[in-house]
Coordinates of N, CA and C and ligand atoms in Angstrom, one line a residue:
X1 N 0.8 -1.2 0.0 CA 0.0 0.0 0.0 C 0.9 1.3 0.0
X2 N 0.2 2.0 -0.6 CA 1.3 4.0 -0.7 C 1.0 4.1 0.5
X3 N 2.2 4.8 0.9 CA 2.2 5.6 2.1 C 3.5 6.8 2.0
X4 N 2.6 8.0 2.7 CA 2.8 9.2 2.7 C 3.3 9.5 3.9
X5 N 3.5 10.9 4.1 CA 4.2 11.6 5.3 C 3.4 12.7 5.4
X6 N 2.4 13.3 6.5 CA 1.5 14.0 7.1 C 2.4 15.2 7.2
X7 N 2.1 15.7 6.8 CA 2.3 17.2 6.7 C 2.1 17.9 8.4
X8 N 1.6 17.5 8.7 CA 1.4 18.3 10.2 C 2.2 17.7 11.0
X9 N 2.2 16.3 11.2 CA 3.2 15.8 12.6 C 4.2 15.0 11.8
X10 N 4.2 14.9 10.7 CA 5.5 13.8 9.3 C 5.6 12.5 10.2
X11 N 4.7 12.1 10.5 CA 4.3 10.8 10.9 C 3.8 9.9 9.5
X12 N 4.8 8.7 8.6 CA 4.5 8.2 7.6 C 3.2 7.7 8.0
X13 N 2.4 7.2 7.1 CA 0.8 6.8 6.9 C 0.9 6.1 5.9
X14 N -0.2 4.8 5.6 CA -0.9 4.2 4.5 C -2.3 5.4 4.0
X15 N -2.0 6.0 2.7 CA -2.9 6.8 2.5 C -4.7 6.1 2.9
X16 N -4.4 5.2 2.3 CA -6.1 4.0 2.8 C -6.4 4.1 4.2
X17 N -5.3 4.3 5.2 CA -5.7 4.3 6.4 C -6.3 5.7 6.9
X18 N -6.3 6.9 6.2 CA -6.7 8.0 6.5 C -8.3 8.9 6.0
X19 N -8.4 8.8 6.9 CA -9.9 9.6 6.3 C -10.0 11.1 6.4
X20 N -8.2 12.0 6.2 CA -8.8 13.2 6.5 C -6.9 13.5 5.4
X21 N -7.4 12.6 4.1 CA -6.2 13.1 2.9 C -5.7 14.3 2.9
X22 N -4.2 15.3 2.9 CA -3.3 13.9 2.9 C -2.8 13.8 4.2
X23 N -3.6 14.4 5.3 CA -3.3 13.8 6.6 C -3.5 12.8 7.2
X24 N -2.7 12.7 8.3 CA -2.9 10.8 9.0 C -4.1 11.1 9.7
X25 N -4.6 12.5 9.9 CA -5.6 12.3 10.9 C -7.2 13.4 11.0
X26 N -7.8 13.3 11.0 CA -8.9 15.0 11.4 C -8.3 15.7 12.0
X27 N -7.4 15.2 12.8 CA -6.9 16.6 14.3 C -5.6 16.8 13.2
X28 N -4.9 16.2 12.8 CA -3.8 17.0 11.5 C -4.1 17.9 11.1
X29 N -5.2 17.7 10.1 CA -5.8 18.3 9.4 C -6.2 19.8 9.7
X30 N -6.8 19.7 11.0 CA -7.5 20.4 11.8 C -6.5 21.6 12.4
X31 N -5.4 20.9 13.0 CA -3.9 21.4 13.3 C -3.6 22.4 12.0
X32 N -3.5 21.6 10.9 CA -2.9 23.1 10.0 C -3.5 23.5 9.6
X33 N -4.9 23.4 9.1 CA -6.2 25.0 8.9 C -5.3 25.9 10.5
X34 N -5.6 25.3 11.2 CA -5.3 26.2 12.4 C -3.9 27.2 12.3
X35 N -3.1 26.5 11.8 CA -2.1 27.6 11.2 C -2.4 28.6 10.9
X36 N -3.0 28.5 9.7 CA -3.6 29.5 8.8 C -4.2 30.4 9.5
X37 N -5.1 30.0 10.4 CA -5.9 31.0 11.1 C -5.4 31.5 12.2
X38 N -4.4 30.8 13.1 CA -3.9 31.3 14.6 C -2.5 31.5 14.7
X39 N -1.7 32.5 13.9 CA -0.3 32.1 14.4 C 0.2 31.9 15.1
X40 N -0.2 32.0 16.5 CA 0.0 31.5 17.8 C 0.2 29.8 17.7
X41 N -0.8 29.3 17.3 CA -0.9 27.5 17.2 C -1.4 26.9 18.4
X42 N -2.4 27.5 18.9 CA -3.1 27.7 20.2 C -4.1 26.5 19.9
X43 N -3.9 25.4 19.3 CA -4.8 24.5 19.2 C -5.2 23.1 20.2
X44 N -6.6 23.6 20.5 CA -6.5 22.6 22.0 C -6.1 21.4 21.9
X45 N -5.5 20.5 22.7 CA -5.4 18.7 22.4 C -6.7 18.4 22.2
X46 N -7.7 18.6 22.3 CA -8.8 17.9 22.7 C -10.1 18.4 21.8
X47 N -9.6 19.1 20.3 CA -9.9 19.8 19.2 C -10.7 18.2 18.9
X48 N -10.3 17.2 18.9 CA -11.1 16.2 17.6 C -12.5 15.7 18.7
X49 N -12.1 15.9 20.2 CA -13.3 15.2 21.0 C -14.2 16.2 20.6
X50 N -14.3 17.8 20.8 CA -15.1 18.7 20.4 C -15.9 18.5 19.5
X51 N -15.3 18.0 18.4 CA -16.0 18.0 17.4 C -16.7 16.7 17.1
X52 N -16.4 15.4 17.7 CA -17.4 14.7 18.3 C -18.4 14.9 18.9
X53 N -18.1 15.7 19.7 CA -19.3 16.1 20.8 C -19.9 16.9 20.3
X54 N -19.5 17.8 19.6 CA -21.0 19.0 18.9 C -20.4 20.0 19.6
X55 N -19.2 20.2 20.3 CA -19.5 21.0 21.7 C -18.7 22.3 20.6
X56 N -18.2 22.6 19.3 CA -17.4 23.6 19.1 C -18.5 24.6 19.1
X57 N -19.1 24.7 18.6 CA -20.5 26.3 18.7 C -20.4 26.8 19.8
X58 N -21.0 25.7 20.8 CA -21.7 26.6 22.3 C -20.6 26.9 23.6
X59 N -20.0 27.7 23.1 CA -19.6 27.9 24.4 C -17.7 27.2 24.9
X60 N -17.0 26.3 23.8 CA -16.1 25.9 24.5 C -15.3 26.6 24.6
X61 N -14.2 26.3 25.6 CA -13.1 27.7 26.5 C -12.0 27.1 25.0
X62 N -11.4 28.0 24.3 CA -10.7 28.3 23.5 C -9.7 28.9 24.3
X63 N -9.5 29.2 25.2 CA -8.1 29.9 25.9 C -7.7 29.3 26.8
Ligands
LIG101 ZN1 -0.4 13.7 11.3

């Protein structure tokens, strides 16, 4: 199988094993939009449970 190198943590990957191309992960993924938007890089650990949960709209503490 191909496998790549994630661009956010260059953690190699089977591209087949990823569901968030060409990163290894959603929270990768998620990681470098966040670039783009925070040069800080103030991105919580706990960014991919949020977004399980529903909880990014209402209210989570971002600081
Ligand atoms: Zn990654």
């Amino acid at each position: 199988m191909p496998e790549i190198r994630c661009p956010t943590c260059h953690k190699q990957f089977e591209t087949e094993a990823s569901k968030a191309m060409p990163f290894c992960s959603p929270r990768c993924k998620l990681i470098d939009l966040g670039k783009w938007l925070d040069e800080e890089n103030s991105i919580p650990t706990d960014i991919e449970q949020s977004l399980e949960e529903g909880s990014f709209k209402d209210g989570t503490d971002w600081d």
